[in-house]
Short mmCIF file of C-alpha atoms and ligand atoms in Angstrom, two decimals:
data_model
loop_
_atom_site.label_atom_id
_atom_site.label_comp_id
_atom_site.label_asym_id
_atom_site.label_seq_id
_atom_site.Cartn_x
_atom_site.Cartn_y
_atom_site.Cartn_z
CA MET A 1 35.79 80.65 140.49
CA SER A 2 36.35 84.14 139.16
CA THR A 3 39.05 86.79 138.80
CA PRO A 4 37.72 89.73 140.60
CA VAL A 5 37.87 93.07 138.54
CA ILE A 6 39.63 95.64 140.64
CA ALA A 7 38.88 99.23 141.60
CA ALA A 8 42.15 100.53 142.55
CA ALA A 9 41.05 104.11 143.26
CA ALA A 10 41.05 105.10 146.97
CA PRO A 11 43.82 102.79 148.67
CA ALA A 12 45.99 103.22 145.60
CA ALA A 13 47.56 106.62 146.22
CA PRO A 14 49.93 105.88 149.08
CA ALA A 15 51.00 102.45 147.56
CA LEU A 16 51.59 104.31 144.20
CA GLU A 17 53.73 107.02 146.12
CA ALA A 18 55.59 104.29 148.07
CA ILE A 19 56.31 102.64 144.63
CA ARG A 20 57.56 105.83 143.05
CA GLU A 21 59.83 106.35 145.95
CA LEU A 22 61.09 102.87 145.77
CA VAL A 23 62.11 103.00 142.14
CA GLY A 24 63.33 106.43 141.86
CA PRO A 25 63.08 108.88 138.80
CA LYS A 26 64.85 106.20 136.68
CA GLY A 27 62.01 103.80 137.51
CA TRP A 28 58.80 105.88 137.17
CA ILE A 29 57.26 107.07 134.11
CA ASP A 30 53.87 109.12 134.22
CA ASP A 31 54.22 111.72 131.56
CA PRO A 32 51.43 110.91 129.02
CA VAL A 33 53.73 111.37 126.12
CA ASP A 34 56.29 108.78 127.54
CA LEU A 35 53.25 106.46 128.65
CA GLU A 36 52.00 106.23 124.97
CA PRO A 37 54.16 103.38 123.64
CA HIS A 38 53.17 101.15 126.52
CA LEU A 39 49.38 101.69 126.15
CA VAL A 40 49.21 100.59 122.34
CA GLU A 41 50.38 97.53 120.46
CA GLU A 42 51.94 96.33 117.39
CA ARG A 43 48.76 95.89 115.35
CA GLY A 44 46.83 98.86 116.70
CA ARG A 45 43.74 96.75 117.72
CA PHE A 46 43.97 97.47 121.47
CA ARG A 47 44.64 100.84 123.33
CA GLY A 48 44.94 100.73 127.14
CA ARG A 49 45.21 103.08 130.03
CA CYS A 50 47.38 102.98 133.18
CA LEU A 51 48.56 105.07 136.27
CA ALA A 52 52.19 104.89 135.50
CA VAL A 53 54.89 102.54 134.09
CA VAL A 54 57.15 101.25 136.73
CA ARG A 55 60.73 100.13 135.58
CA PRO A 56 62.30 98.35 138.60
CA ALA A 57 66.04 97.99 138.53
CA ASP A 58 66.28 94.35 140.01
CA THR A 59 64.33 91.46 141.29
CA ALA A 60 64.17 92.83 144.87
CA GLU A 61 62.62 95.90 143.48
CA VAL A 62 60.25 93.96 141.45
CA ALA A 63 59.09 91.94 144.49
CA ALA A 64 58.57 95.11 146.68
CA VAL A 65 56.52 96.83 143.82
CA VAL A 66 54.43 93.65 143.66
CA ARG A 67 53.85 93.59 147.38
CA HIS A 68 52.66 97.39 147.33
CA CYS A 69 50.37 96.28 144.65
CA ALA A 70 49.05 93.23 146.24
CA ALA A 71 48.23 95.12 149.37
CA ALA A 72 46.58 97.95 147.48
CA LEU A 73 44.89 95.70 144.97
CA ILE A 74 46.54 97.61 142.13
CA PRO A 75 46.51 95.58 138.79
CA LEU A 76 50.00 94.90 137.24
CA VAL A 77 50.69 94.22 133.72
CA PRO A 78 54.25 93.00 133.06
CA GLN A 79 55.75 94.20 129.75
CA GLY A 80 58.93 93.41 127.98
CA GLY A 81 59.34 94.75 124.39
CA ASN A 82 55.72 95.18 123.76
CA THR A 83 55.97 93.36 120.57
CA GLY A 84 53.30 90.69 121.42
CA LEU A 85 50.53 90.12 118.78
CA VAL A 86 47.45 89.36 121.14
CA GLY A 87 47.28 92.39 123.32
CA GLY A 88 48.42 90.55 126.31
CA GLY A 89 50.56 93.51 127.51
CA VAL A 90 48.07 96.15 127.06
CA PRO A 91 46.88 97.51 130.44
CA ASP A 92 43.43 98.28 131.44
CA GLY A 93 43.99 100.41 134.65
CA GLY A 94 46.66 99.83 137.25
CA ILE A 95 50.32 99.86 136.43
CA VAL A 96 52.57 98.47 133.74
CA LEU A 97 55.69 96.81 135.14
CA SER A 98 58.45 97.06 132.53
CA THR A 99 61.26 94.68 132.69
CA ALA A 100 63.50 97.00 130.58
CA ARG A 101 66.14 97.63 133.38
CA LEU A 102 66.60 94.10 134.22
CA ASN A 103 68.89 93.34 131.38
CA ARG A 104 72.03 91.76 132.92
CA ILE A 105 73.77 88.36 132.15
CA ARG A 106 74.23 86.72 135.39
CA ALA A 107 76.20 83.95 134.12
CA LEU A 108 77.26 82.22 131.10
CA ASP A 109 78.60 78.51 131.56
CA PRO A 110 80.16 76.82 128.67
CA ALA A 111 80.72 73.62 130.56
CA ASP A 112 76.96 73.48 131.39
CA ARG A 113 76.02 75.09 128.15
CA THR A 114 73.78 77.52 129.91
CA ILE A 115 73.31 81.11 130.16
CA THR A 116 71.34 82.86 132.89
CA VAL A 117 69.91 86.24 131.99
CA GLU A 118 67.55 88.70 133.37
CA ALA A 119 64.06 89.04 131.81
CA GLY A 120 64.54 92.48 130.10
CA MET A 121 67.34 91.33 128.01
CA ILE A 122 66.66 91.93 124.44
CA LEU A 123 66.50 88.56 122.46
CA ALA A 124 69.20 89.65 120.00
CA ASP A 125 71.50 90.42 122.79
CA VAL A 126 71.14 86.98 124.40
CA GLN A 127 71.84 85.57 120.96
CA ALA A 128 74.83 87.77 120.76
CA ALA A 129 76.33 86.85 124.12
CA ALA A 130 75.78 83.13 123.29
CA GLU A 131 77.63 83.70 119.88
CA GLN A 132 80.52 85.60 121.67
CA ALA A 133 81.10 82.35 123.79
CA GLY A 134 81.17 80.36 120.55
CA LEU A 135 77.70 78.81 121.24
CA LEU A 136 74.13 79.20 120.16
CA PHE A 137 70.79 80.55 121.53
CA PRO A 138 68.44 79.36 118.79
CA LEU A 139 65.27 81.22 119.48
CA SER A 140 64.75 83.38 116.35
CA LEU A 141 61.82 85.69 115.24
CA ALA A 142 61.36 88.74 113.35
CA ALA A 143 60.93 90.74 116.49
CA GLU A 144 64.32 89.60 117.86
CA GLY A 145 65.64 93.18 117.88
CA SER A 146 63.04 94.47 120.36
CA CYS A 147 61.50 91.71 122.15
CA ARG A 148 62.76 90.72 125.53
CA ILE A 149 63.49 87.37 126.81
CA GLY A 150 61.14 87.43 129.63
CA GLY A 151 58.18 88.27 126.97
CA ASN A 152 59.44 85.20 124.72
CA LEU A 153 59.22 82.87 127.72
CA ALA A 154 55.92 84.35 128.98
CA THR A 155 54.37 83.78 125.54
CA ASN A 156 56.26 80.52 124.97
CA ALA A 157 57.26 82.21 121.55
CA GLY A 158 57.93 79.96 118.44
CA GLY A 159 59.55 81.50 115.55
CA VAL A 160 61.57 79.97 112.71
CA THR A 161 63.71 77.35 114.51
CA VAL A 162 61.10 75.43 116.36
CA VAL A 163 61.32 72.46 113.79
CA ARG A 164 64.78 71.89 115.20
CA TYR A 165 65.13 73.28 118.71
CA GLY A 166 61.55 73.52 119.91
CA ASN A 167 59.34 76.46 121.42
CA ALA A 168 60.78 78.92 124.10
CA ARG A 169 59.64 76.47 126.74
CA ASP A 170 61.96 73.81 125.50
CA LEU A 171 64.98 76.23 125.83
CA VAL A 172 64.49 76.79 129.56
CA LEU A 173 66.25 74.84 132.50
CA GLY A 174 65.25 77.18 135.23
CA LEU A 175 63.39 80.41 136.19
CA GLU A 176 63.16 83.10 138.97
CA VAL A 177 59.65 84.39 139.33
CA VAL A 178 58.01 87.06 141.52
CA LEU A 179 54.66 85.78 142.51
CA PRO A 180 51.55 87.81 142.74
CA ASP A 181 51.94 88.05 146.55
CA GLY A 182 55.53 89.41 146.16
CA ARG A 183 57.36 86.42 147.31
CA ILE A 184 60.41 85.51 144.96
CA TRP A 185 60.56 81.89 143.67
CA ASN A 186 64.24 81.04 143.07
CA GLY A 187 64.14 78.31 140.50
CA LEU A 188 67.27 79.20 138.79
CA ARG A 189 68.51 75.70 138.48
CA ALA A 190 70.77 74.38 135.54
CA LEU A 191 69.70 70.73 135.64
CA ARG A 192 68.97 68.61 132.54
CA LYS A 193 67.14 66.04 134.87
CA ASP A 194 65.20 67.01 137.85
CA ASN A 195 62.25 64.55 138.62
CA THR A 196 61.12 65.99 142.06
CA GLY A 197 57.53 66.57 141.37
CA TYR A 198 55.61 69.06 139.48
CA ASP A 199 57.68 71.09 136.85
CA LEU A 200 56.58 74.35 138.05
CA LYS A 201 58.60 76.43 135.75
CA GLN A 202 56.26 75.18 132.98
CA LEU A 203 53.20 76.86 134.45
CA PHE A 204 54.78 80.48 133.88
CA LEU A 205 56.19 79.57 130.48
CA GLY A 206 53.08 80.55 128.05
CA SER A 207 51.29 82.22 131.13
CA GLU A 208 51.51 85.66 129.52
CA GLY A 209 52.06 87.42 132.84
CA THR A 210 48.97 86.05 134.52
CA LEU A 211 50.53 84.01 137.27
CA GLY A 212 53.77 85.93 138.12
CA ILE A 213 56.74 87.99 136.78
CA ILE A 214 59.59 86.15 135.29
CA THR A 215 62.59 88.00 136.35
CA ALA A 216 65.45 85.61 135.25
CA ALA A 217 65.97 82.45 133.33
CA VAL A 218 68.51 79.85 133.05
CA LEU A 219 68.72 79.07 129.16
CA LYS A 220 70.04 76.18 127.17
CA LEU A 221 72.85 76.80 124.60
CA PHE A 222 73.78 74.78 121.73
CA PRO A 223 76.59 74.38 119.48
CA ARG A 224 77.27 77.23 117.08
CA PRO A 225 76.49 76.51 113.47
CA ARG A 226 79.73 76.30 111.37
CA ALA A 227 78.15 75.32 108.05
CA THR A 228 74.86 76.41 106.71
CA ALA A 229 72.73 76.02 103.21
CA THR A 230 69.83 77.95 102.25
CA ALA A 231 67.41 77.22 99.32
CA LEU A 232 64.28 78.72 97.95
CA VAL A 233 61.98 76.07 96.36
CA ALA A 234 59.03 76.19 94.28
CA VAL A 235 56.49 73.47 94.67
CA PRO A 236 53.08 72.77 92.95
CA SER A 237 50.98 72.34 96.21
CA PRO A 238 50.99 72.29 99.94
CA ALA A 239 50.80 68.38 99.74
CA ALA A 240 54.13 68.65 97.74
CA ALA A 241 55.54 70.92 100.49
CA ILE A 242 54.85 68.40 103.12
CA ALA A 243 56.11 65.41 100.87
CA LEU A 244 59.42 67.55 100.58
CA LEU A 245 59.57 68.19 104.21
CA ALA A 246 59.55 64.36 105.06
CA ARG A 247 62.33 63.92 102.37
CA VAL A 248 64.41 66.67 103.85
CA GLN A 249 63.97 65.39 107.38
CA ASP A 250 64.73 61.72 106.24
CA ARG A 251 67.94 62.55 104.25
CA CYS A 252 69.35 65.53 106.34
CA GLY A 253 68.14 64.61 109.95
CA ASP A 254 68.64 67.17 112.50
CA VAL A 255 70.42 69.59 110.23
CA LEU A 256 67.13 70.76 109.23
CA THR A 257 66.74 74.01 111.22
CA ALA A 258 63.86 75.84 109.48
CA PHE A 259 61.23 74.88 106.83
CA GLU A 260 58.93 77.85 105.87
CA LEU A 261 56.02 77.69 103.49
CA MET A 262 54.97 81.00 101.36
CA GLY A 263 51.92 81.31 99.16
CA ARG A 264 52.20 83.09 95.91
CA LEU A 265 50.41 86.15 96.98
CA ALA A 266 52.62 86.51 100.02
CA VAL A 267 55.68 86.48 97.74
CA LEU A 268 53.85 88.99 95.15
CA PHE A 269 53.27 91.35 97.97
CA CYS A 270 56.89 91.37 98.91
CA CYS A 271 58.01 91.91 95.17
CA ARG A 272 55.45 94.66 94.97
CA HIS A 273 56.19 96.54 98.09
CA LEU A 274 59.70 95.89 99.60
CA ALA A 275 62.72 97.47 98.24
CA GLY A 276 65.20 95.31 96.70
CA ILE A 277 62.91 92.23 96.47
CA VAL A 278 62.50 90.63 93.03
CA ASP A 279 60.69 87.55 92.09
CA PRO A 280 62.75 84.65 92.80
CA PHE A 281 62.03 82.65 89.55
CA GLU A 282 61.24 83.46 86.13
CA ALA A 283 57.65 82.02 86.37
CA PRO A 284 55.15 82.53 89.24
CA HIS A 285 54.56 79.39 91.23
CA PRO A 286 51.40 78.78 93.69
CA TRP A 287 53.61 77.88 96.66
CA TYR A 288 57.39 78.36 97.87
CA VAL A 289 59.43 76.77 100.50
CA LEU A 290 62.39 78.43 102.19
CA ILE A 291 64.77 75.66 103.53
CA HIS A 292 67.62 76.31 106.03
CA LEU A 293 70.35 73.60 107.11
CA THR A 294 72.90 74.37 109.80
CA SER A 295 75.58 72.13 111.27
CA PRO A 296 78.00 72.47 114.00
CA ARG A 297 80.51 70.59 111.71
CA ALA A 298 82.78 72.99 109.76
CA GLY A 299 82.77 71.66 106.07
CA ASP A 300 79.68 69.67 106.40
CA PRO A 301 78.71 69.49 102.68
CA LEU A 302 75.05 70.90 103.31
CA THR A 303 74.80 72.53 100.03
CA GLU A 304 75.69 69.40 98.34
CA THR A 305 73.23 67.39 100.42
CA LEU A 306 70.54 69.88 99.49
CA GLU A 307 71.39 69.65 95.70
CA VAL A 308 70.94 65.87 95.96
CA VAL A 309 67.52 65.92 97.87
CA LEU A 310 66.13 68.76 95.64
CA GLY A 311 67.33 67.03 92.48
CA GLU A 312 65.56 63.79 93.44
CA ALA A 313 62.52 65.84 94.32
CA LEU A 314 62.53 67.67 90.95
CA GLU A 315 62.58 64.06 89.33
CA SER A 316 59.44 63.08 91.18
CA ASP A 317 57.70 66.30 90.62
CA ILE A 318 57.40 67.40 94.15
CA VAL A 319 59.49 70.42 93.52
CA THR A 320 59.01 72.45 90.39
CA ASP A 321 62.21 74.77 90.57
CA ALA A 322 64.84 75.57 93.15
CA VAL A 323 67.66 77.89 93.85
CA ILE A 324 70.42 77.43 96.48
CA ALA A 325 71.91 80.34 97.99
CA GLN A 326 75.59 80.73 96.86
CA ASN A 327 76.63 83.33 99.48
CA GLN A 328 75.39 84.80 102.69
CA GLY A 329 73.98 87.64 100.81
CA GLN A 330 71.62 85.44 98.72
CA ALA A 331 70.67 83.68 101.83
CA ALA A 332 69.88 86.97 103.58
CA ALA A 333 67.76 87.98 100.60
CA MET A 334 65.70 84.70 100.98
CA TRP A 335 65.17 85.33 104.42
CA ARG A 336 64.04 88.79 103.82
CA LEU A 337 61.43 87.63 101.64
CA ARG A 338 59.99 85.24 104.23
CA GLU A 339 60.37 87.79 107.12
CA GLY A 340 59.04 90.70 104.97
CA ILE A 341 55.59 89.24 104.46
CA PRO A 342 53.78 91.08 107.22
CA GLU A 343 55.30 94.45 106.28
CA ALA A 344 54.42 93.91 102.62
CA GLN A 345 50.89 93.23 103.44
CA LYS A 346 50.45 96.53 104.95
CA PRO A 347 50.00 98.64 101.88
CA GLU A 348 47.50 96.14 100.54
CA GLY A 349 44.80 97.41 103.00
CA GLY A 350 43.38 95.90 106.00
CA SER A 351 44.62 92.35 107.17
CA ILE A 352 42.78 89.87 109.43
CA LYS A 353 45.60 87.67 111.12
CA ASN A 354 45.17 84.14 112.04
CA ASP A 355 47.87 82.10 113.69
CA VAL A 356 46.75 78.39 113.87
CA SER A 357 48.21 74.98 113.85
CA VAL A 358 47.32 71.53 112.71
CA PRO A 359 49.22 68.22 112.60
CA VAL A 360 51.72 68.50 109.85
CA SER A 361 50.29 65.99 107.68
CA ARG A 362 47.02 68.15 107.83
CA VAL A 363 48.30 71.20 106.58
CA PRO A 364 47.26 70.75 102.82
CA GLU A 365 43.71 69.93 104.10
CA PHE A 366 43.53 72.82 106.25
CA LEU A 367 44.83 75.25 103.61
CA ALA A 368 42.04 73.80 101.20
CA LEU A 369 39.31 74.00 103.58
CA ALA A 370 40.12 77.32 105.09
CA THR A 371 40.55 79.06 101.81
CA GLY A 372 37.28 77.81 100.54
CA ALA A 373 35.57 78.83 103.73
CA VAL A 374 36.90 82.43 103.70
CA GLU A 375 36.34 82.81 100.03
CA ALA A 376 32.81 81.67 100.29
CA ALA A 377 32.15 84.07 103.02
CA MET A 378 33.62 87.00 101.12
CA PRO A 379 34.32 86.76 97.60
CA GLY A 380 37.60 88.72 96.73
CA ILE A 381 39.21 88.12 99.89
CA ARG A 382 42.88 87.61 99.42
CA VAL A 383 44.35 84.75 101.36
CA VAL A 384 48.13 85.42 102.17
CA ALA A 385 49.20 82.08 103.87
CA PHE A 386 52.77 81.41 105.16
CA GLY A 387 54.44 80.12 108.07
CA HIS A 388 56.30 77.49 110.03
CA VAL A 389 55.02 74.68 108.10
CA GLY A 390 57.50 72.32 109.59
CA ASP A 391 55.61 72.64 112.74
CA GLY A 392 52.27 72.62 111.17
CA ASN A 393 52.01 76.48 112.04
CA ILE A 394 50.33 78.45 109.49
CA HIS A 395 49.87 82.41 109.55
CA PHE A 396 46.54 82.28 107.63
CA ASN A 397 46.24 86.04 106.89
CA LEU A 398 43.52 87.58 105.06
CA SER A 399 43.94 90.76 103.04
CA GLN A 400 40.69 92.71 102.22
CA PRO A 401 39.31 92.76 98.75
CA GLU A 402 40.90 95.21 96.39
CA ALA A 403 38.21 97.65 96.49
CA ALA A 404 36.80 96.99 100.01
CA ASP A 405 36.79 99.55 102.78
CA ARG A 406 39.46 98.96 105.37
CA ASP A 407 37.54 99.56 108.65
CA ALA A 408 34.46 97.64 107.38
CA PHE A 409 36.70 94.78 106.40
CA LEU A 410 38.60 94.85 109.66
CA ALA A 411 35.16 94.80 111.50
CA GLU A 412 34.79 91.30 110.22
CA TRP A 413 37.72 90.05 112.25
CA ASP A 414 35.97 87.87 114.74
CA ARG A 415 33.76 86.36 111.99
CA PHE A 416 37.07 85.18 110.13
CA ASP A 417 38.76 84.28 113.16
CA ARG A 418 35.97 81.89 114.05
CA LEU A 419 35.73 80.41 110.34
CA VAL A 420 39.44 79.57 110.36
CA ALA A 421 39.64 78.39 113.98
CA ASP A 422 36.83 75.97 113.13
CA VAL A 423 38.64 74.47 110.26
CA ALA A 424 41.87 74.41 112.38
CA THR A 425 40.32 72.92 115.55
CA GLY A 426 38.02 70.49 113.39
CA LEU A 427 41.33 69.06 112.08
CA GLY A 428 42.83 68.48 115.59
CA GLY A 429 44.56 71.78 115.59
CA SER A 430 44.83 74.73 117.82
CA PHE A 431 43.27 78.27 117.43
CA SER A 432 46.32 79.96 118.57
CA ALA A 433 49.80 78.06 117.61
CA GLU A 434 52.33 80.58 118.84
CA HIS A 435 51.14 84.23 119.60
CA GLY A 436 49.09 83.13 122.74
CA ILE A 437 45.81 84.33 123.83
CA GLY A 438 46.07 87.89 125.49
CA ARG A 439 43.01 89.88 125.23
CA LEU A 440 42.59 88.93 121.45
CA LYS A 441 41.71 85.27 121.83
CA ARG A 442 39.62 85.18 124.92
CA ALA A 443 36.28 84.29 123.16
CA ASP A 444 38.39 81.50 121.37
CA MET A 445 39.43 80.22 124.79
CA ARG A 446 35.79 79.75 125.83
CA ARG A 447 34.67 78.24 122.54
CA TYR A 448 37.35 75.72 121.77
CA LYS A 449 39.20 75.08 125.00
CA ASP A 450 38.38 71.82 126.72
CA PRO A 451 36.17 72.80 129.77
CA VAL A 452 38.17 70.47 132.04
CA ALA A 453 41.56 72.24 130.94
CA LEU A 454 39.93 75.62 131.53
CA ASP A 455 38.79 74.48 134.80
CA MET A 456 42.40 73.50 135.81
CA MET A 457 43.72 76.82 134.42
CA ARG A 458 41.25 78.73 136.34
CA ALA A 459 42.13 76.80 139.67
CA ILE A 460 45.76 77.56 139.19
CA LYS A 461 45.18 81.18 138.58
CA HIS A 462 43.01 81.46 141.71
CA THR A 463 45.53 79.46 143.76
CA LEU A 464 48.63 81.70 142.82
CA ASP A 465 46.76 84.95 142.41
CA PRO A 466 43.57 84.95 144.44
CA VAL A 467 42.90 88.58 144.32
CA GLY A 468 43.54 88.61 140.67
CA ILE A 469 46.21 91.55 140.40
CA MET A 470 48.58 89.94 137.83
CA ASN A 471 47.40 90.90 134.26
CA PRO A 472 43.85 90.70 135.01
CA GLY A 473 41.37 89.77 132.09
CA LYS A 474 43.86 88.06 130.09
CA VAL A 475 44.24 84.26 128.94
CA VAL A 476 41.92 82.86 131.88
CA VAL A 477 38.47 83.79 131.24
CA ASP A 478 35.76 83.42 133.85
CA ALA A 479 33.24 80.51 133.63
P1 FAD B 501 55.51 91.78 125.51
O1 FAD B 501 54.87 92.10 124.13
O2 FAD B 501 55.95 92.86 126.12
O3 FAD B 501 54.51 90.97 126.34
C1 FAD B 501 53.87 89.63 125.91
C2 FAD B 501 53.23 89.00 126.95
O4 FAD B 501 54.04 88.48 127.92
C3 FAD B 501 52.15 89.96 127.80
O5 FAD B 501 51.08 89.25 128.09
C4 FAD B 501 53.08 90.39 128.95
O6 FAD B 501 52.17 90.74 130.09
C5 FAD B 501 53.86 89.19 129.26
N1 FAD B 501 55.12 89.24 129.84
C6 FAD B 501 56.26 89.98 129.33
N2 FAD B 501 57.29 89.96 129.96
C7 FAD B 501 57.10 89.10 130.98
C8 FAD B 501 57.72 88.86 131.97
N3 FAD B 501 58.99 89.12 132.47
N4 FAD B 501 56.86 87.94 133.15
C9 FAD B 501 55.71 87.68 132.98
N5 FAD B 501 55.10 88.22 131.87
C10 FAD B 501 55.80 88.79 130.86
N6 FAD B 501 56.03 85.44 118.13
C11 FAD B 501 56.14 84.07 117.78
O7 FAD B 501 55.98 83.20 118.78
N7 FAD B 501 56.76 83.66 116.66
C12 FAD B 501 57.14 84.45 115.61
O8 FAD B 501 57.74 84.27 114.79
C13 FAD B 501 56.96 85.99 116.00
N8 FAD B 501 57.27 86.75 115.13
C14 FAD B 501 57.06 88.09 115.42
C15 FAD B 501 57.41 89.08 114.18
C16 FAD B 501 57.13 90.30 114.46
C17 FAD B 501 57.66 91.26 113.55
C18 FAD B 501 56.45 90.82 115.66
C19 FAD B 501 56.11 92.23 115.93
C20 FAD B 501 55.97 89.95 116.67
C21 FAD B 501 56.39 88.57 116.56
N9 FAD B 501 55.93 87.48 117.43
C22 FAD B 501 56.24 86.39 117.22
C23 FAD B 501 55.33 87.95 118.66
C24 FAD B 501 56.25 88.76 119.76
O9 FAD B 501 57.45 89.01 119.28
C25 FAD B 501 56.43 87.60 120.77
O10 FAD B 501 55.24 87.04 121.35
C26 FAD B 501 57.50 87.97 121.95
O11 FAD B 501 57.82 86.56 122.48
C27 FAD B 501 56.97 88.95 122.95
O12 FAD B 501 58.16 89.42 123.69
P2 FAD B 501 57.96 90.88 124.11
O13 FAD B 501 59.22 91.05 124.98
O14 FAD B 501 57.55 91.88 123.21
O15 FAD B 501 56.76 90.67 125.03
ZN1 ZN B 502 55.48 83.07 113.11
#
């Protein structure tokens, strides 16, 4: 079963004209300057091309656009904020369907603890709407000011609060989706329990636009945090970090909201390149952990709880030094250190990114083996490891050796991707923890994904999108 490659040329013109009329001037972009931001992606690895960017105003318009595309076999690439890190939103012909104008809140129901939003809402706006209602939408990542909720759901985004609230797919109760034939599936249910057969929404969560266009979602809301505590902790090793994680989980229970690991080089790069960041401790340490606790109970003594846990950990040598934020400003500075790492890596030259996961207990083994493998493959390579270690998710980024040529280093991307993925999968892990497959990881999909799983994926793709117009060439690869 294969996804056909589509030549859109001849029959496309009248369909495109019909789409242009349908969406009107506000919904149509074909000026090369305005198309540009839609053809490139965050890391500059892929450059695409398309006939136009279409920005429908509502679900009915999305459906009409898709029907025209299906009839004329015009490929369609859904795009939200275009912050994805695997080239999933980069078009290779056809049209880009931007969700930017689908940005309304359809309902907010405090009794059900749900918010129903359209796919083009910026993640930070969804968070703000929940907060205004005295509630919390917990999905949080560094791109939250520009990524859109449909993109978050289509990539099953992770981020920094997964240890407590789960991935994006765990935050969804219902979806509205435009299928590749233009039909609208109204699955906008707000049910916490619904055992009526296959959970179809899960197909679209993490499908990266290959099965349909998510146009709206019912999202879960949670109690708003009324007490928080944040600490930056120096630990002697990744094994100590994992031991500390278990202690914090045992002592603090579900108030643990983020548990992030940072290697020394990551911290050093931040101190070197980011304004206002200073080395957090007098002496350098090999590893650091950022711990964030939140509680809906005002006055919950989280700082005191952290003091006790960290004091005990200091005594048993799993913590070398620790500082607990005394105010919001100090907590924000700790987060700036963690979230600034990708930016701080840029002035250090070329960087090969790896987003992998292993069972939490195997993180120390992964870091030792992967570091050994890449250093043996290229002496002088600089490992910048950090990530959501509470979920076993490491961003195992590699900065070029100091004197190396940037482009020559980046040309080695596939070799290092494979070295690191070999180690992760060998430990029972995943070659893509939270960023997805898109265009970047198609070869890994062939190499590491279970063949039976791949067959099922191809069957689903073929059933829902038999002519292959929906984000062709992404995620699901031919046999
Ligand atoms: P886009 O980039 O526009 O699209 C991503 C994919 O989803 C594409 O394949 C696209 O076709 C598809 N898509 C988009 N909208 C829809 C829709 N409505 N229906 C169907 N398919 C659709 N990711 C994490 O998981 N965790 C992180 O911590 C994290 N941190 C990041 C930090 C930075 C600074 C940056 C730049 C990115 C980060 N990312 C992270 C990656 C990215 O932000 C997420 O993947 C995000 O969820 C993508 O949302 P978007 O709206 O930008 O989607
Ligand atoms: Zn991440």
